Coordinates of N, CA and C in Angstrom, one line a residue:
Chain A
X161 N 90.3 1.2 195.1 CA 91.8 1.5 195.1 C 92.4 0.7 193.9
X162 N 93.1 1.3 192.9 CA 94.0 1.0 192.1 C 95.0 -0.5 192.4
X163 N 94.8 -1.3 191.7 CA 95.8 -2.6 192.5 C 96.2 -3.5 191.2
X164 N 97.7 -3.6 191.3 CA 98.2 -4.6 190.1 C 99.2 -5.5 190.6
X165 N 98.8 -6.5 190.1 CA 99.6 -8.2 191.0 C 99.8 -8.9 189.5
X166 N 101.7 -9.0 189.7 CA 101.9 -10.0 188.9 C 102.4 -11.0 189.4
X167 N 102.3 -11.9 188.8 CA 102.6 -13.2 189.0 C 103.0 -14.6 188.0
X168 N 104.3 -15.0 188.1 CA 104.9 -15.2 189.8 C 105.7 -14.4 190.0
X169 N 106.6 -14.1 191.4 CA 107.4 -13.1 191.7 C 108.5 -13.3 190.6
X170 N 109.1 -14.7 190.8 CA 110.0 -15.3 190.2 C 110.0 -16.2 189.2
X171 N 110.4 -16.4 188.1 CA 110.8 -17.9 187.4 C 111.6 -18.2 186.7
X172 N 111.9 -19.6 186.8 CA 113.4 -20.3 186.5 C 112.8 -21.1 185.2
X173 N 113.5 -20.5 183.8 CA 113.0 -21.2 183.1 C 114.3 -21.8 181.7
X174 N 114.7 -23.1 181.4 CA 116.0 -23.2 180.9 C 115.6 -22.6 179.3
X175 N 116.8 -22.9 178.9 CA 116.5 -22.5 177.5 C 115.8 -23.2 176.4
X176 N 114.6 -22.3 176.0 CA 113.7 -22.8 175.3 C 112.4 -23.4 175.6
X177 N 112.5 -22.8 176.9 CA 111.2 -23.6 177.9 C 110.2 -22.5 177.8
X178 N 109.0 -22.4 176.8 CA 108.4 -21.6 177.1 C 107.3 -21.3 178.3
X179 N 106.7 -19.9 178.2 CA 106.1 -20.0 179.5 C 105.4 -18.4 179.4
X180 N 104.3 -18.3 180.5 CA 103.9 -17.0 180.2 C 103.7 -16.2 181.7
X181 N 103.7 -15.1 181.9 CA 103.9 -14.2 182.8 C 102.4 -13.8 183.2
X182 N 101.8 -13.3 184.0 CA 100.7 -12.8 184.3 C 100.6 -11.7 184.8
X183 N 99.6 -10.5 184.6 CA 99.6 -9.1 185.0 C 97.9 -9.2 185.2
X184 N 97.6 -9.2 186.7 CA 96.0 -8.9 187.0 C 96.1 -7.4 187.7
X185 N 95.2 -6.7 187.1 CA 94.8 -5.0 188.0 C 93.3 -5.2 187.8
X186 N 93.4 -4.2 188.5 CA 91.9 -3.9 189.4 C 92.1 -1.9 189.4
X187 N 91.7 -1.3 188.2 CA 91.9 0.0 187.8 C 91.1 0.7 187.4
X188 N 90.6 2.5 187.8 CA 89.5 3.0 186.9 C 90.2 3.9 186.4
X189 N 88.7 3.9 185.4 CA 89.5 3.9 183.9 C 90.6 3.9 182.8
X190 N 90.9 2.8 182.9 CA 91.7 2.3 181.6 C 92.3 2.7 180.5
X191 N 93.6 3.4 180.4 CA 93.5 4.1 179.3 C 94.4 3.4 178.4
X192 N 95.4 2.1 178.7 CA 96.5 1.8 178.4 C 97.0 0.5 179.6
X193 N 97.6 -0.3 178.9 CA 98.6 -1.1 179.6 C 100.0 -1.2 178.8
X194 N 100.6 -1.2 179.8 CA 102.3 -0.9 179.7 C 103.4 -2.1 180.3
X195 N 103.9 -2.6 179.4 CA 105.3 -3.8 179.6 C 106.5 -2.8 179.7
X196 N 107.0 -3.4 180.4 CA 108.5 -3.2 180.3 C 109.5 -3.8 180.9
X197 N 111.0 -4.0 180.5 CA 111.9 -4.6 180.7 C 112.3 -4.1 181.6
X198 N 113.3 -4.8 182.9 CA 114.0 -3.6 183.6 C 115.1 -5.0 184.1
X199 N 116.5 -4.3 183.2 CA 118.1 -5.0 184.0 C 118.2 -4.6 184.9
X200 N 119.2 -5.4 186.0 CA 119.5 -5.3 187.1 C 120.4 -3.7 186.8
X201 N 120.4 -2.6 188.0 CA 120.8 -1.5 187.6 C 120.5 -0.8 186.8
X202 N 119.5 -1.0 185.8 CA 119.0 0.3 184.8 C 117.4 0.5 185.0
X203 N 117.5 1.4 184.5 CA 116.4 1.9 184.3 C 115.2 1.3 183.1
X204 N 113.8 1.2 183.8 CA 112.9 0.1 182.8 C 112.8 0.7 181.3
X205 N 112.8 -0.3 180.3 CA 112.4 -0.4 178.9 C 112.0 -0.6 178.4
X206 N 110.7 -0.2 177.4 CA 109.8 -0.2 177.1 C 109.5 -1.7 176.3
X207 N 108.6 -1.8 176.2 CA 108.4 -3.7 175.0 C 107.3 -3.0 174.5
X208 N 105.7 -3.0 175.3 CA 104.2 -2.9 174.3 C 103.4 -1.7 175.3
X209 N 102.8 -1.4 174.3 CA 101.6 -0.8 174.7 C 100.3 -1.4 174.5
X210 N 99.1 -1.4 175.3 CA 98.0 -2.7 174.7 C 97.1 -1.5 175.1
X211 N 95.7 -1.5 174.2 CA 95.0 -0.4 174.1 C 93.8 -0.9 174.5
X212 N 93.4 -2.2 174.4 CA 91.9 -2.8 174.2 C 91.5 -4.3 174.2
X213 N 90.8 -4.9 175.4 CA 91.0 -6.1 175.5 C 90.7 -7.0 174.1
X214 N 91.8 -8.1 173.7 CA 91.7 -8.7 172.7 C 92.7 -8.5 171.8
X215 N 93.1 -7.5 172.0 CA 94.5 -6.6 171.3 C 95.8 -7.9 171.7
X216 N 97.0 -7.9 171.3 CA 98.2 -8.7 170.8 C 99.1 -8.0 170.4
X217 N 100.4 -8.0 170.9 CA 101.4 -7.3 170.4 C 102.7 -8.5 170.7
X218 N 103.3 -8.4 169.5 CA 104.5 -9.0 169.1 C 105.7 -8.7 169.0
X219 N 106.8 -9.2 169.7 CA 108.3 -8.4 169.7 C 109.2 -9.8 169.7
X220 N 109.8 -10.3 168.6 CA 110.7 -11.2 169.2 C 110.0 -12.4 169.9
X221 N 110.7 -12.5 170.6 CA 110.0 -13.8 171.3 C 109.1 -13.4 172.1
X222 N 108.7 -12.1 172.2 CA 107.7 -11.7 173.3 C 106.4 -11.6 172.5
X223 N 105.1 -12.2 173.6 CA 103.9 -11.7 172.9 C 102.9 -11.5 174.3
X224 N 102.6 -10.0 174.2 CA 101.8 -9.5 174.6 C 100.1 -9.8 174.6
X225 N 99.0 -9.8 175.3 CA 97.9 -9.7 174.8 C 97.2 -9.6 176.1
X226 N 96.2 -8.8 176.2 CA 95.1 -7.7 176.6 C 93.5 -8.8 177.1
X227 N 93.2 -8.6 178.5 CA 91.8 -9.0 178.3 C 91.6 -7.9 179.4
X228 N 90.1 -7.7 180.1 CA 89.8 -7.0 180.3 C 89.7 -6.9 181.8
X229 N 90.6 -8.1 182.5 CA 90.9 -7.8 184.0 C 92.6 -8.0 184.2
X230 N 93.2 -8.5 182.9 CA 94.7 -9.1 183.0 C 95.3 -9.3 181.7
X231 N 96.8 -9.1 181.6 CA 97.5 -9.1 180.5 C 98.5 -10.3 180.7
X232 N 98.8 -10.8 179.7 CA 99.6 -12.4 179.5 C 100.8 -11.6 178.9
X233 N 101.9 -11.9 179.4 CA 103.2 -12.0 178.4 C 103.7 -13.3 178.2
X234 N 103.9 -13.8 177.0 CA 103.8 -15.0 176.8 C 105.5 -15.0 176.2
X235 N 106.3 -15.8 176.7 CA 108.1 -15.8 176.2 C 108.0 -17.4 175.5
X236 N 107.9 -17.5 174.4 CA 108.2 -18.4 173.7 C 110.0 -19.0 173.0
X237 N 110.2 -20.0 173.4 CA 111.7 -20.7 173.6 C 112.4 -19.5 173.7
X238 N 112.5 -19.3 175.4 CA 113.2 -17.6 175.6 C 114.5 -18.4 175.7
X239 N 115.7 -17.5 175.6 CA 117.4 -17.5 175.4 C 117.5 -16.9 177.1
X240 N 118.9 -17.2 178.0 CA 119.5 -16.6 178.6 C 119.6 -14.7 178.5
X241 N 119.9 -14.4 177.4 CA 119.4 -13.1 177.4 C 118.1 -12.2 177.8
X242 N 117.1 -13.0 177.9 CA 115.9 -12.5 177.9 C 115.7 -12.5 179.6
X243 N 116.3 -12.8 180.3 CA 116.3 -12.7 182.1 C 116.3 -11.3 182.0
X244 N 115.6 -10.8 183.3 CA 115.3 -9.9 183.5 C 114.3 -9.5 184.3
X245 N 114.0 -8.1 184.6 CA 112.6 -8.3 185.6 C 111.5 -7.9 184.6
X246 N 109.9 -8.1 184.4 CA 109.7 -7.9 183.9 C 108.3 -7.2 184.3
X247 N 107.4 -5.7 183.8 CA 107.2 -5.1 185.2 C 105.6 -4.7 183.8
X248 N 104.8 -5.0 184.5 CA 103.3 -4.4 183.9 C 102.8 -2.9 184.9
X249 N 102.4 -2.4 184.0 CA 101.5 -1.1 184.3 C 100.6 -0.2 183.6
X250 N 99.4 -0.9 184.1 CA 98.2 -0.2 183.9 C 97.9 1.4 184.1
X251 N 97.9 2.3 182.8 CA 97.8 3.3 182.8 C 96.3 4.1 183.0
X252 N 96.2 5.0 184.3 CA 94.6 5.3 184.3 C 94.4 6.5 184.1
X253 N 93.2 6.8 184.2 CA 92.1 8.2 183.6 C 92.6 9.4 184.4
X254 N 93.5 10.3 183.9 CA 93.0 11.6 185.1 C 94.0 12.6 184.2
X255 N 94.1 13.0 183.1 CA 94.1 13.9 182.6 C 95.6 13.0 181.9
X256 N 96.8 12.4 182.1 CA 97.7 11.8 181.9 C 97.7 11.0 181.8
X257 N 98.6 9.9 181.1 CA 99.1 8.7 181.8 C 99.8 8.3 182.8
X258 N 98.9 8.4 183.9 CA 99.7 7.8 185.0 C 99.5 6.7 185.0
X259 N 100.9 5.7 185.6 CA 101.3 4.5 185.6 C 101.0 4.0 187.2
X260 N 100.1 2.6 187.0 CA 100.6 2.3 188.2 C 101.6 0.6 188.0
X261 N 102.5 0.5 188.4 CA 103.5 0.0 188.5 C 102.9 -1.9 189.5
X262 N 103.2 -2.9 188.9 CA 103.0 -3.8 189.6 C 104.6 -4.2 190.1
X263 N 104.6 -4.9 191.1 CA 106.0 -5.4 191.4 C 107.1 -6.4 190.8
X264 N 106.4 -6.7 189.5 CA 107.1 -7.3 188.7 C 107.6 -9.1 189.0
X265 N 107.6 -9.4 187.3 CA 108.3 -11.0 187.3 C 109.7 -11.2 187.6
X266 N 110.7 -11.1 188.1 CA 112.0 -11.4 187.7 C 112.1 -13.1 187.3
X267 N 112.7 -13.0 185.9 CA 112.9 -14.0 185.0 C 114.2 -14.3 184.8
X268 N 114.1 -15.6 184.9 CA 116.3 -16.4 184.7 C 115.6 -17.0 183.9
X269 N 116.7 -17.3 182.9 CA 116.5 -18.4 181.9 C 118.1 -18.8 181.7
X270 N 117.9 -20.2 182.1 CA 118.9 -20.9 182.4 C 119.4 -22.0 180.9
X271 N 120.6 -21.6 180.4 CA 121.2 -22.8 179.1 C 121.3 -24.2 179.4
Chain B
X976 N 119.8 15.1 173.9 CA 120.5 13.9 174.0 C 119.8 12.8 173.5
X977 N 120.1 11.4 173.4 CA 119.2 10.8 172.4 C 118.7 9.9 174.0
X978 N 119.0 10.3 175.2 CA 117.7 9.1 176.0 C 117.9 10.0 177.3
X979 N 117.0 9.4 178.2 CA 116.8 10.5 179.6 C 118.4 10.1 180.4
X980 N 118.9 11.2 180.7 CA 119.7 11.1 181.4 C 120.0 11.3 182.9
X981 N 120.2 10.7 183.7 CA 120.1 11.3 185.4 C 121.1 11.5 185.9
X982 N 121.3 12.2 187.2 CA 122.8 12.5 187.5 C 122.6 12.5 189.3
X983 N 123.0 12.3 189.9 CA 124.5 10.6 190.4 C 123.9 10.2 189.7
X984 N 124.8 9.0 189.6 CA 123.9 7.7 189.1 C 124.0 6.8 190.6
X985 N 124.8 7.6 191.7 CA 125.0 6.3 192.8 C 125.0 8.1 193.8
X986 N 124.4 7.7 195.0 CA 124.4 9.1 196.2 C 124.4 7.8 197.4
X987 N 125.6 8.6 198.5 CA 125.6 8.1 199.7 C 125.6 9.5 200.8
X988 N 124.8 9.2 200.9 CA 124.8 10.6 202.6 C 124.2 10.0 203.9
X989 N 124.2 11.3 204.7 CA 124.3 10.8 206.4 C 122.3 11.7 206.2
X990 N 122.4 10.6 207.4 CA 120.9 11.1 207.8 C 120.9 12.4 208.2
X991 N 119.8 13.3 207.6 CA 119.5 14.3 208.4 C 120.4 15.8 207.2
X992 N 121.0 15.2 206.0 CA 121.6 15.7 205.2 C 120.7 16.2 204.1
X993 N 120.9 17.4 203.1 CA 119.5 17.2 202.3 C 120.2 16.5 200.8
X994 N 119.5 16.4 200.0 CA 120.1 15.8 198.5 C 119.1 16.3 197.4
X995 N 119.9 16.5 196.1 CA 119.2 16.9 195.2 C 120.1 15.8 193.8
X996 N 118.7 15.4 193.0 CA 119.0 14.5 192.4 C 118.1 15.2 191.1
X997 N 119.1 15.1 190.2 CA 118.9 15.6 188.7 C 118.4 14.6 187.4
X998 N 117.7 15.1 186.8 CA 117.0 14.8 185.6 C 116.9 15.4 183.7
X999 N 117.8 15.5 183.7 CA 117.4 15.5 181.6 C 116.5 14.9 180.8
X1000 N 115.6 15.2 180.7 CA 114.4 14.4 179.7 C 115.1 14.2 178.0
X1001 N 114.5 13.5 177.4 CA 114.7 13.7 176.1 C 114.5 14.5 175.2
X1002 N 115.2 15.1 174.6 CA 114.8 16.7 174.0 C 113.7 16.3 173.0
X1003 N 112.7 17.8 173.2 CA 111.2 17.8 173.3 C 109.9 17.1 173.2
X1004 N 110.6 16.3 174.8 CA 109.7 15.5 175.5 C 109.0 16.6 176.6
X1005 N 107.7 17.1 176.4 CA 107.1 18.1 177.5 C 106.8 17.4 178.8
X1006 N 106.4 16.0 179.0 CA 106.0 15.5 180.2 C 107.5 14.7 180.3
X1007 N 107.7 14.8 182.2 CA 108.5 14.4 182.9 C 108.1 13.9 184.3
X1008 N 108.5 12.8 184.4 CA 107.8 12.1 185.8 C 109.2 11.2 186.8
X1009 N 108.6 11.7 188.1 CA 109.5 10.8 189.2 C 109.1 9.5 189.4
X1010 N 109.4 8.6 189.8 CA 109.4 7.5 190.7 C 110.6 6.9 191.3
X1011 N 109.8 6.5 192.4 CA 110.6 5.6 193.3 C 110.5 4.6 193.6
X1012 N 112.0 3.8 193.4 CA 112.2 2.2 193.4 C 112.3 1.8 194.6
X1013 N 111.9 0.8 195.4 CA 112.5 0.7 196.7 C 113.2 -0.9 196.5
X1014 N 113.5 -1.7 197.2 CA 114.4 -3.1 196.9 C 113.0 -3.7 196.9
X1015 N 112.8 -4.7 195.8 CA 111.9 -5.7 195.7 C 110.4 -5.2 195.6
X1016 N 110.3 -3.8 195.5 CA 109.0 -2.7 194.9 C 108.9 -2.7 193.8
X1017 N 107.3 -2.5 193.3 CA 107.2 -1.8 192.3 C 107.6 -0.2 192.5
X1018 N 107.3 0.0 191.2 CA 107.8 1.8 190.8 C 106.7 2.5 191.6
X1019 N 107.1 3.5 192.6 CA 106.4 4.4 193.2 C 106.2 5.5 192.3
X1020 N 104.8 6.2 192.1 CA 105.2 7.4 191.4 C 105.1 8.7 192.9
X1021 N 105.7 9.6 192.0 CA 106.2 10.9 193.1 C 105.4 12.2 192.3
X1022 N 106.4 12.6 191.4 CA 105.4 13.1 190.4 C 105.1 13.8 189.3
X1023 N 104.5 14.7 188.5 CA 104.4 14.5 187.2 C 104.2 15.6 186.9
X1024 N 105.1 16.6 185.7 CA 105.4 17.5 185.4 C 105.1 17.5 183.6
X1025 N 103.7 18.9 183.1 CA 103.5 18.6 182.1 C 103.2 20.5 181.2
X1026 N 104.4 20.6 180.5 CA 105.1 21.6 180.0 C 105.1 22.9 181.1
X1027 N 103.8 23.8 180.9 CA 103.9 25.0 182.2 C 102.8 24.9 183.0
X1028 N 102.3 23.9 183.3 CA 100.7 23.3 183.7 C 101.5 23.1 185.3
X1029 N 100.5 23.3 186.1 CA 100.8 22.8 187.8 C 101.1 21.6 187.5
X1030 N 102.4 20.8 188.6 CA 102.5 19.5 188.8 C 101.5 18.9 189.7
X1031 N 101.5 17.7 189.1 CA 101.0 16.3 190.2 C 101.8 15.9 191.4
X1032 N 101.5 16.5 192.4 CA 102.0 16.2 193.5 C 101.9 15.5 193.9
X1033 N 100.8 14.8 194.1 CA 100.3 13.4 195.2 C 100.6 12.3 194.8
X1034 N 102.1 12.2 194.5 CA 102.8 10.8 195.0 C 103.7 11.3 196.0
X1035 N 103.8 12.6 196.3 CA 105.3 12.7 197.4 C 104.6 12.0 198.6
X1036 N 105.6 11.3 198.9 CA 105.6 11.1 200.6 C 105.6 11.7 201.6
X1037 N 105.9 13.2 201.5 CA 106.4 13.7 202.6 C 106.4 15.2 202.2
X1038 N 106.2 16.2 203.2 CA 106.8 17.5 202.7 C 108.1 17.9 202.4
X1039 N 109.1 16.7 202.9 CA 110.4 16.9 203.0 C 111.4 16.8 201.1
X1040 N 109.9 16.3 200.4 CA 110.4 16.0 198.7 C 109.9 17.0 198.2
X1041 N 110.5 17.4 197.3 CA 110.0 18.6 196.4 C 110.6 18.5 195.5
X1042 N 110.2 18.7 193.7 CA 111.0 18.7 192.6 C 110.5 20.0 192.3
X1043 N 111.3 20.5 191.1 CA 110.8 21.6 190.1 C 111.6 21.3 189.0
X1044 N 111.1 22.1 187.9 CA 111.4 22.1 186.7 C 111.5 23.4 185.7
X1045 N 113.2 23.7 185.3 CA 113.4 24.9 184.9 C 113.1 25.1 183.5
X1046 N 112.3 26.1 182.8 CA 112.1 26.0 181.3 C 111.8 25.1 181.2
X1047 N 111.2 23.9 181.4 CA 110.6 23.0 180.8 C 110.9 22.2 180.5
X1048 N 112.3 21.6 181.0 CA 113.5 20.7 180.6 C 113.8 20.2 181.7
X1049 N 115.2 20.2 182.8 CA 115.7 20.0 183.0 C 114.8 19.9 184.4
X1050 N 115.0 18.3 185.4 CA 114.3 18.4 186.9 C 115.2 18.5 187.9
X1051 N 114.5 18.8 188.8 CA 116.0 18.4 190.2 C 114.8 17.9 191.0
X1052 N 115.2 16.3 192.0 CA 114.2 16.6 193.3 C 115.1 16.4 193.8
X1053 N 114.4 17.6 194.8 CA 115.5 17.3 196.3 C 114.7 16.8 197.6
X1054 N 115.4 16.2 198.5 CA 115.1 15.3 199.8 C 115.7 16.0 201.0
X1055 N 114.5 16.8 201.9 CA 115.8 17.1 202.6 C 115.4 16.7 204.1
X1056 N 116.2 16.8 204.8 CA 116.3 15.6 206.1 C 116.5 14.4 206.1
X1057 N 117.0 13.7 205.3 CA 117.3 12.5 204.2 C 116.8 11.7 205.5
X1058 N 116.0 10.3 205.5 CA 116.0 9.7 206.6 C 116.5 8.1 205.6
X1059 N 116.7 7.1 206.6 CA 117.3 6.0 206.4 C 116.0 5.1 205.2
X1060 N 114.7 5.7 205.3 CA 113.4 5.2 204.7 C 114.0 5.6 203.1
X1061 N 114.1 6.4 202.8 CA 114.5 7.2 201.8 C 115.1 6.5 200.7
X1062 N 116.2 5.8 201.1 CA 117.1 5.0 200.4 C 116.1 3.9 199.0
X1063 N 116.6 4.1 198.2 CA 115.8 3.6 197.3 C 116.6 4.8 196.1
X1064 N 116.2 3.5 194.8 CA 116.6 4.7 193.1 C 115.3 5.2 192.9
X1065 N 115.6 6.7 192.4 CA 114.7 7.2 192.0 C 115.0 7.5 190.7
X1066 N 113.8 7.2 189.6 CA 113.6 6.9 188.7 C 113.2 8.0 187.8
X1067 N 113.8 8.9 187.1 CA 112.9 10.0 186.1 C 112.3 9.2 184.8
X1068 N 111.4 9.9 184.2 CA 111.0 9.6 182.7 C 110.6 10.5 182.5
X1069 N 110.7 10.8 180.1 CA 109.7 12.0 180.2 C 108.8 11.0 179.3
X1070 N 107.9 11.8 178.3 CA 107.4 11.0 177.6 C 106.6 12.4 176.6
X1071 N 106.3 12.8 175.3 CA 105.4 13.1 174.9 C 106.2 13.7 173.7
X1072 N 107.2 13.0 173.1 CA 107.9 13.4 171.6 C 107.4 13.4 170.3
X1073 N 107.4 13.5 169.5 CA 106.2 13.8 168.1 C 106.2 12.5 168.0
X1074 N 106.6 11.7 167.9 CA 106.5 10.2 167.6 C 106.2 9.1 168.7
X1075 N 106.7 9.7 169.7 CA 106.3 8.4 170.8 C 104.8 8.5 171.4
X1076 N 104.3 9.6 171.2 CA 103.0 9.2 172.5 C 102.9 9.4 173.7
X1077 N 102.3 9.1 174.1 CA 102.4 8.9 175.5 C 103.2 7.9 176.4
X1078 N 103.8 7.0 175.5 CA 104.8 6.2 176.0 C 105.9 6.8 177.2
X1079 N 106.2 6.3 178.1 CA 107.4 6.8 178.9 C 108.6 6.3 178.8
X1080 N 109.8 7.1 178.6 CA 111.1 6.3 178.8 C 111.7 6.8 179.6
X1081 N 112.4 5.4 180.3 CA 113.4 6.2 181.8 C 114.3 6.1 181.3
X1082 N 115.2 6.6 182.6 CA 116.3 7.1 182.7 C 117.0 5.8 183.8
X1083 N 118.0 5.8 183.8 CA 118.7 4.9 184.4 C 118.9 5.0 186.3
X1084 N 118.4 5.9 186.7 CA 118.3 6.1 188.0 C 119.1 6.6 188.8
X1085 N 119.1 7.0 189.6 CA 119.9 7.6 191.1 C 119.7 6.1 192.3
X1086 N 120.7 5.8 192.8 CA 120.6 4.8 193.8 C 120.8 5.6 195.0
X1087 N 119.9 6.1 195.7 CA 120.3 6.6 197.1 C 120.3 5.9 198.1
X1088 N 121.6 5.8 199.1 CA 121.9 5.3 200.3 C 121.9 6.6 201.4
X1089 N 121.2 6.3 202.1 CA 121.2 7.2 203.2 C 121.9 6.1 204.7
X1090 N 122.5 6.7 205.1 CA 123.0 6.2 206.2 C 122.6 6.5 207.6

């Protein structure tokens, strides 16, 4: 069965305290892993797509990167702005990208 | 439009009521997909709609959900017998524009309260 755990549910982090997020799945076939942002009330927003364990992707103070059971998002000296929930999804094999959805970090970052 | 649009953005009804909740993808974005939010869930998928190909059905919960999709654009799912489980935003995306990929982008959601 399909299974994606992030962790931690939650974290309180002030400003400029870096720190990194964890996304572990347990998925067949692999076609894709997927970040996204999601504010309270809206609808999620895209950050990275990671293709291949070893892969890195960079946005801002966000940095993604790929191994081959779990994806790191790493928030280096994050701002108050950057709170939010933060939601991984491992895209698998069956003709599309279907997503399966982990339950996400919600992140405070406190001044 | 330049991003997926949904319509309510907020639904309250009584149990046992049916509901139809609408979808605008991004113009010519061929794939369009459901999910459901529930409080403190990840994204449920429901399901997945790709140009005039059969949909992916097997995320619905229930026989009581059904979407379709006119021309190739625009979705509706509707819920009918709404039960109190129900309650949760439901989430459209499309994805498949000359430049994006396969990437998905939502839409800001439907918050349904069923009472």
């Amino acid at each position: 069965e399909d299974q994606v755990t992030q962790s931690p549910e939650a974290l309180r982090l002030q400003e400029g305290e870096s720190s990194s997020l964890n996304c572990s799945y347990t998925v067949s076939g692999l076609r894709g892993l997927f970040w996204y942002r999601q504010d309270p009330g809206k609808g999620p927003e895209f950050l990275f797509t990671l293709y291949s364990a070893g892969e890195e992707k960079e946005k801002e103070r966000l940095k993604a990167t790929l191994t081959k059971k779990e994806s790191f998002l790493h928030i280096t000296a994050p701002k108050p702005e950057d709170s939010a929930t933060y939601l991984c999804a491992p895209a698998i094999s069956g003709g599309y990208n279907k997503l399966i959805f982990g339950a996400g970090t919600r992140l405070a970052v406190h001044p | 439009g330049a991003g997926v649009s949904q319509s309510p953005s907020n639904k309250v009804t009584e149990k046992g009521k049916d509901v139809e909740l609408r979808c605008d993808p991004i113009s010519g974005h061929t794939a369009l997909y459901w999910y459901r939010q529930s409080l403190g869930q990840g994204l449920e998928f429901l399901i997945y709609f790709q140009g005039n190909s059969a949909p992916d059905k097997s995320g619905l919960p229930s026989d009581r959900f059904s979407a379709e999709r006119t021309g190739g654009s625009v979705s509706t799912l509707t819920i009918q017998r709404t039960q109190q489980e129900d309650s949760a935003v439901y989430l459209c995306a499309s994805s498949g524009g000359e430049l994006a990929g396969d990437t998905q982008y939502f839409g800001p959601g439907t918050r349904l309260t069923v009472l």
